[in-house]
Amino acid sequence: MNRYPTPTAARPITLFPAPLSALAPATAHMRPLTAFLVGLPLLCSAASAQSTRTHEHARPDVAIGDPAGSRSVRRPTGGAATPAARSGGVSTTPDNQILVELAPEDTTSANLFDLNGRTLVFTPDGHGRYSRSVQAVAWEDNIGPAVTDGADIPLQHFMFDFAGHRWGSFFVSRHGLITFGEPLAYWYRDSDNRFSTMQQIAAAFVDSPTISPLYKPSYGGVFAHDPLARQHVAHWPDRVVVTWFVSEPEFYVRGIPPPFADRFQAVLHADGRIRFSYGEVSVGDGIVGLFFDEEVVKGNLIASIPDGANAELPGHLDLLEAALYESNTDGVILELRSRAPIPNPDDNRYSYRLYFDTDQPYWTGYDSSDMDFAWVIDVRENGERVARTFNGQEVTLLETDAPNLVALLARIHNPDGISAAVIADAAEYDNNGFVRGDSSEPQHVELSGPPQQRPDLSRPDSEFSRNQTEVFHYRGVPDLEEVTCRVVQMLGDGFDVLVFHNESRLDKQENGVAGRTYEQGIQGLGSRVKPEPPCGADRLGRRWEYPNWIYTLDEENLDGELVTFAHELIHTWTAWLSYMRRDESEPLFGNYCACHWRPDLHTPAAFPWRGAEAQSIMGAGSGRYWRDNSDGTYTSIDNYRASGPSWLDLYAMGLASADEVPDMFVLRNLESIDGQGYCPGGRYCDGAVWTGDKEIVSIEQVVAAEGPRRPSVAESQKGFNAGFVYLLEPGQTPDPDMLRLHAEYRDKVIEHWSHVTGTRSRMTTAVPGVANRSPVAVGALADRVVPVDGVAVTDARGAFLDPDGDPLTYKATSSAPAVASVAVSGSTVTVRALAAGTATITVTATDIGGSNTTATLAFRVTVERAPLTTFTDEPILPGVTPVKAVHFTELRERIDLLRDGAGLAPFGWADPVLTAGVTPVRLSHLLELREALAAAYRASGRAEPVFTDVAPMSGTTPIRAVHLTELRAAVVGLQ
């Protein structure tokens, strides 16, 4: 029998669908076909559900599956389920929320953590295997001092035997595990891992011998720091105790940390025993067990799929054979052999695949409803090889000695009796999609072997075994393609985007979403293959790939969810653009899915939600606003939650013409000044200062690379309707408080979308057949200052929106008709100034669809008396011009106008009316003029004027001409 070396990168790596750009159809010169699918669990007992493809020229060509695509579940045997066949139903609330009760077959079942209050004891046999006993919890109270995340812990009293080695130290991770030889290398935020299931993560996260009492990638915080997290280590002559206190900030309910952290321990004994103890653990998922490398032995041949040579192709893309072998582990070995050695790619990548179809092969009749699963090996630009699967099974990359061979171990748990039609494929891709490749002739294979049982760690096991691991997980992510079909068939094709929230925790490690974009026939936005909308929904352009857990919403700060909505919807158009640089096309996108702007691109938000320095909303986690410090340095600003689409985004969305897009720039050769510019995950830290070479990028260069956008801005869609879908477990009713919060978030989306698009687009949330709703105010009407006999014109249209898309009618009233009258024509509000003073103008909007309430906004109009060009007795001459009451009256009037313009109330003058020859002018009248004017200066952000005789005294300081002259000058200076 052949043996494979112990895997290094041979751990199961990434398990999730390729970018759609990587799933391009085969070209005409290829042998018979290339077809791609969404991942479907087939070989486990809980498997069930669907796959969907688009069609072009009557051939199935691509699958529904972004790189962040969800793992669908297989349809029950006996045909494709329709919405009517599901037990769950679609309904609506009176305020236009869509409720979907999930059917039991919509998701895979959960396997929730059940070890609370227990201690597991793993006893070694001296040959790398363990037996297991289960006891009541035996908690070690002396936990020792705290240690940092990733700390290297030397053993003080003994060496520890594990995974065939004797260790003198270990590393502690805040994520709930111990590794030997090196700290935890798995980074959950890597693009290939973000949307994996817990089962897939279990197959991917271990690069070193590992002891995992309870691993979660979100433990200790992925996005937010966990204030409860700490790790402790206590050394004893016969044991070492490692204790974790940790929570998962990503899933805090309403943003509030739990009162107590999860509490668990791992104890390493000098005799090789290992104990896991669980105090209180609130999470339902996690990975528990002992992980170490195991030599994989190739057994008997199951099936060989030979294929002839094709001299027209490069040798590394010409498959000669795909073969399946038995193995000594719970799985089968796949080998794919090419005619020539496989080189490291330059800019492209290679992909070697094997597809299975247990029913009628789709390639014989182009039936796209029954494709089952596939195994994939990618060879990337740096020579890295990665194993993936399009279903929920675990796959492990295997090292090979032959340069023309790639191999993986597929961990099938119940393989006996599986009969499948199989086709193999080799292909080359670049960022823009398929380049070239070939496919084998279809073959038929029979898989065989006894079912592999997974351990149940809650039960003792006296047998010595190497397999001492269990993966706990919530229910699977619902098949939202199926749910989308139900919504469309029940409520009609009236939605541009569908948004999903759920009440139950699902098997996903962050409360974020990805999206699925459907074909919209728009040109000039980069080369990207997009599927057609499901169930004949011509209008639908985007839907969320995953639902968000509703309980993390917090009405105090919805900004994160608002940004998510806008970001995901804008993916309908961008960011797959490139630009011409030195006669070659270069991408402006920069990550694995080619869907976010590259991090060194500066393309600011056109209409930021808050603040000024905000990056494009399509920069996502890596994009930054680059502040040019005008000295050759640039500061990285992360203001993502306050962001919005950039002018480049607005152009791609059809909301801005090319000549409106300002120049952007790319920073090449970026270097951090202090070496501290990078944060975890390779992100640029907020506030870090960099040097770089600034290169201007113009919209003309983008158009040169992509061609002009079609349709043009004049012909593009401007109004969009979003459906907000609230998912419920079978037989459940919604939580009223969460349903209210869901509606609040939905309504806030209308205002947010209008703002960040500069009112160039409007968002509605109408559901066909549901009662009409009132319009809402989404902006503000600016205060106005006009002179007597002047006119102020305001357009109220952008300040109100109707959630159902109904036209609006407007009315307006004035609180002081003698000061300012108001008239309305359409959405134009005209205010005519009649006399000095202030008036509040109240504008109401009513939809003509028949709602009983209106939306209201108000603004203030200040009518200024025509400014005096001269004062009485100008100038006042010392010793010649007597001080008169009119001098003070004029100053009072002018100062009150200045105060009103600065937002201050009129001053409370002593002797409000100064009558010539009757009211004597006193020093107090002079002092209050100074006081009232100084306040106006302060309110206007100006330094107060300085006067002669700063502290005059009554009966001592006479009122002189200079006092009035200075006041007049100060009044004129503030006008």
Coordinates of N, CA, C and O in Angstrom, one line a residue, residues 668-806:
R668 N 1.1 53.5 -4.0 CA 2.0 52.3 -4.2 C 3.2 52.4 -3.2 O 3.5 53.4 -2.7
N669 N 3.8 51.2 -3.0 CA 5.0 51.1 -2.2 C 4.7 51.6 -0.8 O 5.5 52.3 -0.2
L670 N 3.6 51.3 -0.2 CA 3.2 51.7 1.1 C 4.2 51.1 2.2 O 4.5 49.9 2.2
E671 N 4.6 52.0 3.1 CA 5.5 51.6 4.2 C 5.0 52.3 5.4 O 4.8 53.6 5.4
S672 N 4.8 51.6 6.5 CA 4.4 52.2 7.8 C 5.6 52.9 8.4 O 6.7 52.3 8.5
I673 N 5.4 54.1 8.8 CA 6.5 54.9 9.4 C 7.1 54.3 10.6 O 8.3 54.2 10.8
D674 N 6.2 53.9 11.5 CA 6.7 53.3 12.8 C 6.7 51.8 12.9 O 6.9 51.2 13.9
G675 N 6.3 51.2 11.8 CA 6.3 49.7 11.8 C 5.1 49.2 12.4 O 4.9 47.9 12.6
Q676 N 4.1 50.0 12.8 CA 2.9 49.6 13.6 C 1.7 49.8 12.7 O 0.6 49.9 13.3
G677 N 1.8 49.8 11.4 CA 0.7 50.1 10.6 C -0.3 49.0 10.4 O -1.5 49.3 10.0
Y678 N 0.1 47.8 10.7 CA -0.8 46.6 10.4 C -1.5 46.2 11.7 O -0.8 46.0 12.7
C679 N -2.8 45.9 11.6 CA -3.5 45.3 12.7 C -3.8 43.8 12.3 O -3.5 43.4 11.2
P680 N -4.4 43.0 13.3 CA -4.6 41.6 13.0 C -5.4 41.4 11.7 O -6.3 42.2 11.4
G681 N -5.0 40.4 11.0 CA -5.7 40.1 9.7 C -5.1 40.8 8.6 O -5.7 40.8 7.5
G682 N -4.0 41.6 8.8 CA -3.4 42.3 7.7 C -4.1 43.6 7.3 O -3.8 44.2 6.3
R683 N -4.9 44.1 8.2 CA -5.6 45.3 8.0 C -4.7 46.5 8.3 O -3.8 46.4 9.2
Y684 N -5.0 47.7 7.7 CA -4.3 48.9 8.1 C -4.9 49.5 9.3 O -6.1 49.7 9.3
C685 N -4.1 49.8 10.3 CA -4.7 50.3 11.6 C -5.2 51.7 11.4 O -4.6 52.5 10.6
D686 N -6.2 52.0 12.1 CA -6.8 53.4 12.1 C -5.8 54.3 12.7 O -5.3 54.1 13.8
G687 N -5.5 55.4 12.0 CA -4.6 56.5 12.5 C -3.1 56.2 12.2 O -2.3 57.1 12.6
A688 N -2.8 55.1 11.6 CA -1.4 54.8 11.3 C -0.9 55.7 10.2 O -1.7 56.1 9.3
V689 N 0.3 56.1 10.2 CA 0.9 57.0 9.2 C 1.8 56.2 8.3 O 2.7 55.4 8.8
W690 N 1.7 56.5 7.0 CA 2.4 55.7 6.0 C 3.1 56.6 5.0 O 2.7 57.8 4.8
T691 N 4.1 56.1 4.4 CA 4.7 56.8 3.2 C 4.2 55.9 2.0 O 4.0 54.7 2.1
G692 N 4.1 56.6 0.8 CA 3.7 55.9 -0.4 C 3.8 56.8 -1.6 O 4.0 58.0 -1.5
D693 N 3.8 56.1 -2.8 CA 3.9 56.8 -4.0 C 2.5 57.0 -4.6 O 1.8 56.1 -4.9
K694 N 2.1 58.3 -4.6 CA 0.7 58.6 -5.0 C 0.5 58.6 -6.5 O 1.3 59.3 -7.3
E695 N -0.4 57.8 -7.0 CA -0.7 57.7 -8.4 C -2.1 58.0 -8.7 O -3.0 57.4 -8.2
I696 N -2.4 59.0 -9.5 CA -3.7 59.5 -9.8 C -4.4 58.5 -10.7 O -3.8 58.0 -11.7
V697 N -5.7 58.2 -10.4 CA -6.5 57.3 -11.2 C -7.8 58.1 -11.6 O -8.5 58.7 -10.8
S698 N -8.0 58.2 -12.9 CA -9.2 59.0 -13.4 C -10.3 58.1 -13.9 O -10.0 56.9 -14.2
I699 N -11.5 58.6 -13.9 CA -12.6 57.8 -14.4 C -12.4 57.5 -15.9 O -12.9 56.4 -16.4
E700 N -11.7 58.3 -16.6 CA -11.4 58.0 -18.0 C -10.6 56.7 -18.2 O -10.8 56.0 -19.1
Q701 N -9.7 56.5 -17.2 CA -8.9 55.3 -17.3 C -9.8 54.0 -17.0 O -9.6 53.0 -17.5
V702 N -10.8 54.2 -16.1 CA -11.7 53.2 -15.8 C -12.6 52.8 -17.1 O -12.7 51.7 -17.4
V703 N -13.1 53.9 -17.7 CA -13.9 53.7 -18.9 C -13.1 53.0 -20.0 O -13.6 52.2 -20.8
A704 N -11.8 53.4 -20.1 CA -11.0 52.8 -21.1 C -10.8 51.3 -20.9 O -10.7 50.6 -21.9
A705 N -10.8 50.9 -19.6 CA -10.6 49.5 -19.4 C -11.9 48.7 -19.5 O -12.0 47.5 -19.9
E706 N -13.0 49.3 -19.1 CA -14.3 48.6 -19.0 C -15.3 48.9 -20.1 O -16.3 48.2 -20.3
G707 N -15.1 50.0 -20.8 CA -16.1 50.5 -21.6 C -17.1 51.4 -20.8 O -17.2 51.3 -19.6
P708 N -17.9 52.2 -21.5 CA -18.9 53.0 -20.8 C -20.0 52.2 -20.1 O -20.3 51.1 -20.6
R709 N -20.5 52.7 -19.0 CA -21.6 52.0 -18.4 C -22.8 52.1 -19.2 O -23.2 53.1 -19.8
R710 N -23.5 50.9 -19.3 CA -24.7 50.8 -20.1 C -25.7 50.0 -19.2 O -25.4 48.9 -18.8
P711 N -26.9 50.6 -18.9 CA -27.4 51.8 -19.4 C -26.8 53.0 -18.8 O -26.2 52.9 -17.7
S712 N -26.9 54.2 -19.4 CA -26.3 55.4 -18.9 C -27.0 55.9 -17.6 O -28.1 55.4 -17.3
V713 N -26.5 56.9 -17.0 CA -27.1 57.5 -15.8 C -28.5 58.0 -16.1 O -29.4 57.9 -15.2
A714 N -28.7 58.5 -17.3 CA -30.1 59.0 -17.6 C -31.1 57.9 -17.6 O -32.3 58.1 -17.4
E715 N -30.7 56.7 -18.0 CA -31.6 55.6 -18.2 C -31.6 54.6 -17.1 O -32.4 53.6 -17.1
S716 N -30.8 54.8 -16.1 CA -30.6 53.8 -15.0 C -31.7 53.9 -14.0 O -32.4 54.9 -13.8
Q717 N -31.9 52.8 -13.3 CA -32.9 52.7 -12.3 C -32.5 53.6 -11.1 O -31.4 53.6 -10.7
K718 N -33.5 54.3 -10.5 CA -33.2 55.2 -9.4 C -34.0 54.8 -8.2 O -33.6 55.1 -7.0
G719 N -35.1 54.1 -8.3 CA -35.9 53.7 -7.2 C -35.8 52.2 -7.0 O -35.8 51.4 -7.9
F720 N -35.7 51.8 -5.7 CA -35.5 50.4 -5.4 C -36.5 50.0 -4.2 O -36.8 50.8 -3.3
N721 N -37.0 48.8 -4.3 CA -37.9 48.3 -3.3 C -37.2 47.1 -2.6 O -36.8 46.1 -3.2
A722 N -37.2 47.1 -1.2 CA -36.5 46.1 -0.4 C -37.6 45.3 0.4 O -38.5 45.9 0.9
G723 N -37.5 44.0 0.4 CA -38.3 43.2 1.2 C -37.5 42.7 2.4 O -36.5 42.2 2.3
F724 N -38.1 42.9 3.6 CA -37.5 42.6 4.9 C -38.1 41.3 5.4 O -39.3 41.4 5.8
V725 N -37.4 40.2 5.4 CA -37.9 38.9 5.7 C -37.5 38.5 7.1 O -36.3 38.5 7.4
Y726 N -38.4 38.1 7.9 CA -38.2 37.7 9.3 C -38.4 36.2 9.4 O -39.5 35.7 9.2
L727 N -37.3 35.4 9.7 CA -37.4 33.9 9.6 C -37.7 33.4 11.0 O -37.2 33.8 12.0
L728 N -38.6 32.4 11.1 CA -39.1 31.8 12.3 C -38.9 30.3 12.3 O -39.0 29.7 11.2
E729 N -38.6 29.7 13.4 CA -38.5 28.3 13.5 C -39.9 27.7 13.3 O -40.9 28.4 13.5
P730 N -40.0 26.4 12.9 CA -41.3 25.8 12.7 C -42.2 25.9 13.9 O -41.8 25.6 15.0
G731 N -43.4 26.4 13.7 CA -44.4 26.5 14.8 C -44.2 27.6 15.7 O -45.0 27.8 16.7
Q732 N -43.2 28.5 15.5 CA -43.0 29.6 16.4 C -43.7 30.9 15.9 O -43.9 31.1 14.8
T733 N -43.9 31.8 16.9 CA -44.4 33.1 16.6 C -43.3 34.1 16.9 O -42.5 33.9 17.7
P734 N -43.3 35.3 16.3 CA -42.2 36.2 16.5 C -42.2 36.9 17.8 O -43.3 37.1 18.4
D735 N -41.0 37.2 18.3 CA -40.9 38.0 19.5 C -41.3 39.4 19.2 O -40.8 40.1 18.3
P736 N -42.4 39.9 19.9 CA -42.9 41.3 19.5 C -41.9 42.4 19.6 O -41.8 43.3 18.8
D737 N -41.0 42.3 20.6 CA -40.0 43.3 20.8 C -39.0 43.3 19.6 O -38.6 44.4 19.1
M738 N -38.6 42.1 19.2 CA -37.7 42.0 18.1 C -38.3 42.4 16.8 O -37.7 43.0 15.9
L739 N -39.6 42.0 16.6 CA -40.3 42.4 15.4 C -40.4 43.9 15.3 O -40.2 44.5 14.2
R740 N -40.6 44.6 16.4 CA -40.7 46.1 16.4 C -39.3 46.6 16.0 O -39.2 47.6 15.2
L741 N -38.2 46.1 16.6 CA -36.9 46.5 16.3 C -36.5 46.3 14.8 O -35.9 47.1 14.2
H742 N -37.0 45.2 14.3 CA -36.8 44.9 12.9 C -37.4 45.9 12.0 O -36.9 46.4 11.0
A743 N -38.7 46.3 12.4 CA -39.4 47.4 11.6 C -38.7 48.7 11.8 O -38.6 49.5 10.8
E744 N -38.1 49.0 12.9 CA -37.4 50.3 13.1 C -36.2 50.3 12.3 O -35.9 51.3 11.6
Y745 N -35.4 49.2 12.2 CA -34.3 49.1 11.3 C -34.7 49.3 9.9 O -34.1 50.1 9.1
R746 N -35.7 48.6 9.5 CA -36.2 48.7 8.1 C -36.5 50.1 7.7 O -36.1 50.6 6.6
D747 N -37.2 50.8 8.6 CA -37.6 52.2 8.3 C -36.4 53.2 8.3 O -36.4 54.1 7.5
K748 N -35.4 52.9 9.1 CA -34.2 53.7 9.1 C -33.4 53.6 7.8 O -32.7 54.5 7.4
V749 N -33.6 52.4 7.2 CA -32.9 52.1 5.9 C -33.3 53.2 4.9 O -32.5 53.6 4.1
I750 N -34.5 53.6 4.9 CA -35.0 54.5 3.9 C -34.3 55.8 4.0 O -33.8 56.4 3.0
E751 N -34.2 56.3 5.2 CA -33.4 57.6 5.4 C -32.0 57.4 5.1 O -31.4 58.3 4.4
H752 N -31.3 56.3 5.5 CA -29.9 56.1 5.3 C -29.6 56.1 3.8 O -28.7 56.7 3.3
W753 N -30.4 55.3 3.1 CA -30.1 55.1 1.6 C -30.3 56.5 0.9 O -29.5 56.8 0.0
S754 N -31.3 57.2 1.2 CA -31.5 58.5 0.6 C -30.3 59.4 0.9 O -29.8 60.1 0.0
H755 N -29.8 59.4 2.1 CA -28.7 60.3 2.5 C -27.4 59.9 1.8 O -26.8 60.8 1.2
V756 N -27.0 58.7 1.9 CA -25.7 58.3 1.3 C -25.7 58.3 -0.2 O -24.6 58.2 -0.8
T757 N -26.8 58.3 -0.8 CA -26.8 58.4 -2.3 C -27.1 59.9 -2.7 O -27.3 60.2 -3.9
G758 N -27.0 60.8 -1.8 CA -27.2 62.2 -2.1 C -28.6 62.5 -2.6 O -28.8 63.4 -3.5
T759 N -29.6 61.8 -2.2 CA -31.0 61.8 -2.6 C -31.2 61.5 -4.1 O -32.2 61.8 -4.7
R760 N -30.2 60.9 -4.7 CA -30.3 60.6 -6.1 C -31.0 59.3 -6.3 O -31.4 58.9 -7.5
S761 N -31.2 58.5 -5.2 CA -32.0 57.3 -5.3 C -32.9 57.2 -4.1 O -32.7 57.8 -3.1
R762 N -34.0 56.5 -4.3 CA -34.9 56.4 -3.2 C -35.2 54.9 -2.9 O -35.2 54.1 -3.8
M763 N -35.4 54.6 -1.6 CA -35.6 53.2 -1.2 C -37.0 53.1 -0.7 O -37.5 53.9 0.2
T764 N -37.8 52.1 -1.1 CA -39.1 51.8 -0.5 C -39.0 50.4 0.1 O -38.1 49.6 -0.2
T765 N -40.0 50.1 0.9 CA -40.1 48.7 1.5 C -41.5 48.2 1.4 O -42.0 47.7 2.4
A766 N -42.1 48.4 0.3 CA -43.5 48.0 0.1 C -43.6 46.5 -0.1 O -42.8 45.8 -0.8
V767 N -44.7 45.9 0.4 CA -45.1 44.5 0.2 C -46.4 44.5 -0.5 O -47.4 45.1 0.0
P768 N -46.5 43.9 -1.7 CA -47.8 43.9 -2.4 C -48.9 43.3 -1.5 O -48.8 42.3 -0.8
G769 N -50.1 44.0 -1.6 CA -51.2 43.5 -0.9 C -51.3 43.9 0.6 O -52.2 43.5 1.3
V770 N -50.3 44.7 1.1 CA -50.3 45.0 2.5 C -50.8 46.5 2.6 O -50.5 47.3 1.8
A771 N -51.4 46.8 3.8 CA -52.0 48.2 4.0 C -51.0 49.3 3.7 O -49.8 49.1 4.0
N772 N -51.5 50.4 3.2 CA -50.6 51.5 2.9 C -50.1 52.1 4.1 O -50.7 52.2 5.2
R773 N -48.8 52.6 4.0 CA -48.1 53.3 5.2 C -47.9 54.7 4.9 O -47.9 55.2 3.8
S774 N -47.7 55.4 6.0 CA -47.5 56.9 6.0 C -46.1 57.2 5.4 O -45.2 56.4 5.6
P775 N -45.9 58.4 4.8 CA -44.6 58.8 4.4 C -43.8 59.1 5.7 O -44.3 59.2 6.8
V776 N -42.5 59.2 5.5 CA -41.5 59.4 6.6 C -40.6 60.6 6.2 O -40.3 60.8 5.0
A777 N -40.2 61.3 7.2 CA -39.2 62.4 7.0 C -37.8 61.7 7.0 O -37.4 61.0 7.9
V778 N -37.0 62.0 6.0 CA -35.7 61.4 5.9 C -34.5 62.4 5.8 O -33.4 62.1 5.6
G779 N -34.9 63.6 6.0 CA -33.8 64.7 6.0 C -34.2 65.9 6.9 O -35.0 65.7 7.8
A780 N -33.7 67.0 6.6 CA -34.0 68.2 7.3 C -34.2 69.4 6.3 O -33.6 69.3 5.2
L781 N -34.9 70.4 6.7 CA -35.1 71.6 5.8 C -34.3 72.7 6.5 O -34.5 73.0 7.7
A782 N -33.4 73.3 5.8 CA -32.5 74.3 6.3 C -33.2 75.6 6.7 O -34.1 76.0 6.0
D783 N -32.8 76.2 7.8 CA -33.2 77.5 8.2 C -32.8 78.5 7.1 O -31.7 78.3 6.5
R784 N -33.6 79.6 7.0 CA -33.3 80.6 6.0 C -33.3 82.0 6.6 O -34.0 82.2 7.6
V785 N -32.5 82.8 6.1 CA -32.4 84.3 6.4 C -32.7 85.1 5.2 O -32.0 84.9 4.2
V786 N -33.7 85.9 5.2 CA -34.1 86.7 4.0 C -34.4 88.1 4.4 O -34.8 88.4 5.5
P787 N -34.1 89.0 3.5 CA -34.5 90.4 3.8 C -36.0 90.7 3.6 O -36.7 89.9 3.0
V788 N -36.4 91.8 4.2 CA -37.8 92.2 4.0 C -38.0 92.3 2.5 O -37.2 92.8 1.7
D789 N -39.2 91.8 2.0 CA -39.6 91.8 0.6 C -38.8 90.7 -0.2 O -39.0 90.6 -1.4
G790 N -38.0 90.0 0.5 CA -37.3 88.9 -0.2 C -38.1 87.6 -0.3 O -39.1 87.5 0.3
V791 N -37.6 86.6 -1.0 CA -38.2 85.3 -1.2 C -37.2 84.2 -1.0 O -36.1 84.3 -1.4
A792 N -37.7 83.2 -0.3 CA -36.9 81.9 0.0 C -37.6 80.8 -0.6 O -38.8 80.5 -0.3
V793 N -36.9 80.0 -1.5 CA -37.5 78.8 -2.1 C -36.8 77.6 -1.7 O -35.6 77.5 -1.7
T794 N -37.6 76.6 -1.2 CA -37.1 75.3 -0.7 C -37.8 74.2 -1.4 O -39.0 74.2 -1.5
D795 N -37.1 73.1 -1.9 CA -37.7 71.9 -2.5 C -37.7 70.9 -1.4 O -36.7 70.4 -0.9
A796 N -39.0 70.5 -1.0 CA -39.2 69.5 0.0 C -39.1 68.1 -0.4 O -39.1 67.2 0.4
R797 N -38.9 67.8 -1.7 CA -39.0 66.5 -2.2 C -38.0 65.5 -1.6 O -38.3 64.4 -1.3
G798 N -36.7 66.0 -1.5 CA -35.7 65.1 -0.9 C -35.8 64.8 0.6 O -35.1 64.0 1.1
A799 N -36.6 65.6 1.3 CA -36.7 65.5 2.7 C -37.7 64.5 3.2 O -37.8 64.2 4.3
F800 N -38.6 64.0 2.2 CA -39.6 63.0 2.6 C -39.5 61.9 1.6 O -39.2 62.0 0.4
L801 N -39.9 60.7 2.1 CA -40.0 59.5 1.2 C -41.2 58.7 1.7 O -41.6 58.7 2.9
D802 N -41.8 58.0 0.7 CA -42.9 57.2 1.1 C -42.5 55.7 1.0 O -41.9 55.3 0.0
P803 N -42.6 54.9 2.1 CA -42.0 53.6 2.1 C -42.7 52.7 1.1 O -42.1 51.6 0.7
D804 N -43.9 53.0 0.6 CA -44.6 52.2 -0.4 C -44.4 52.7 -1.8 O -44.9 52.2 -2.8
G805 N -43.6 53.8 -1.9 CA -43.3 54.4 -3.3 C -44.4 55.2 -3.8 O -44.4 55.5 -5.0
D806 N -45.4 55.6 -3.0 CA -46.5 56.4 -3.5 C -46.1 57.9 -3.7 O -45.2 58.4 -3.0

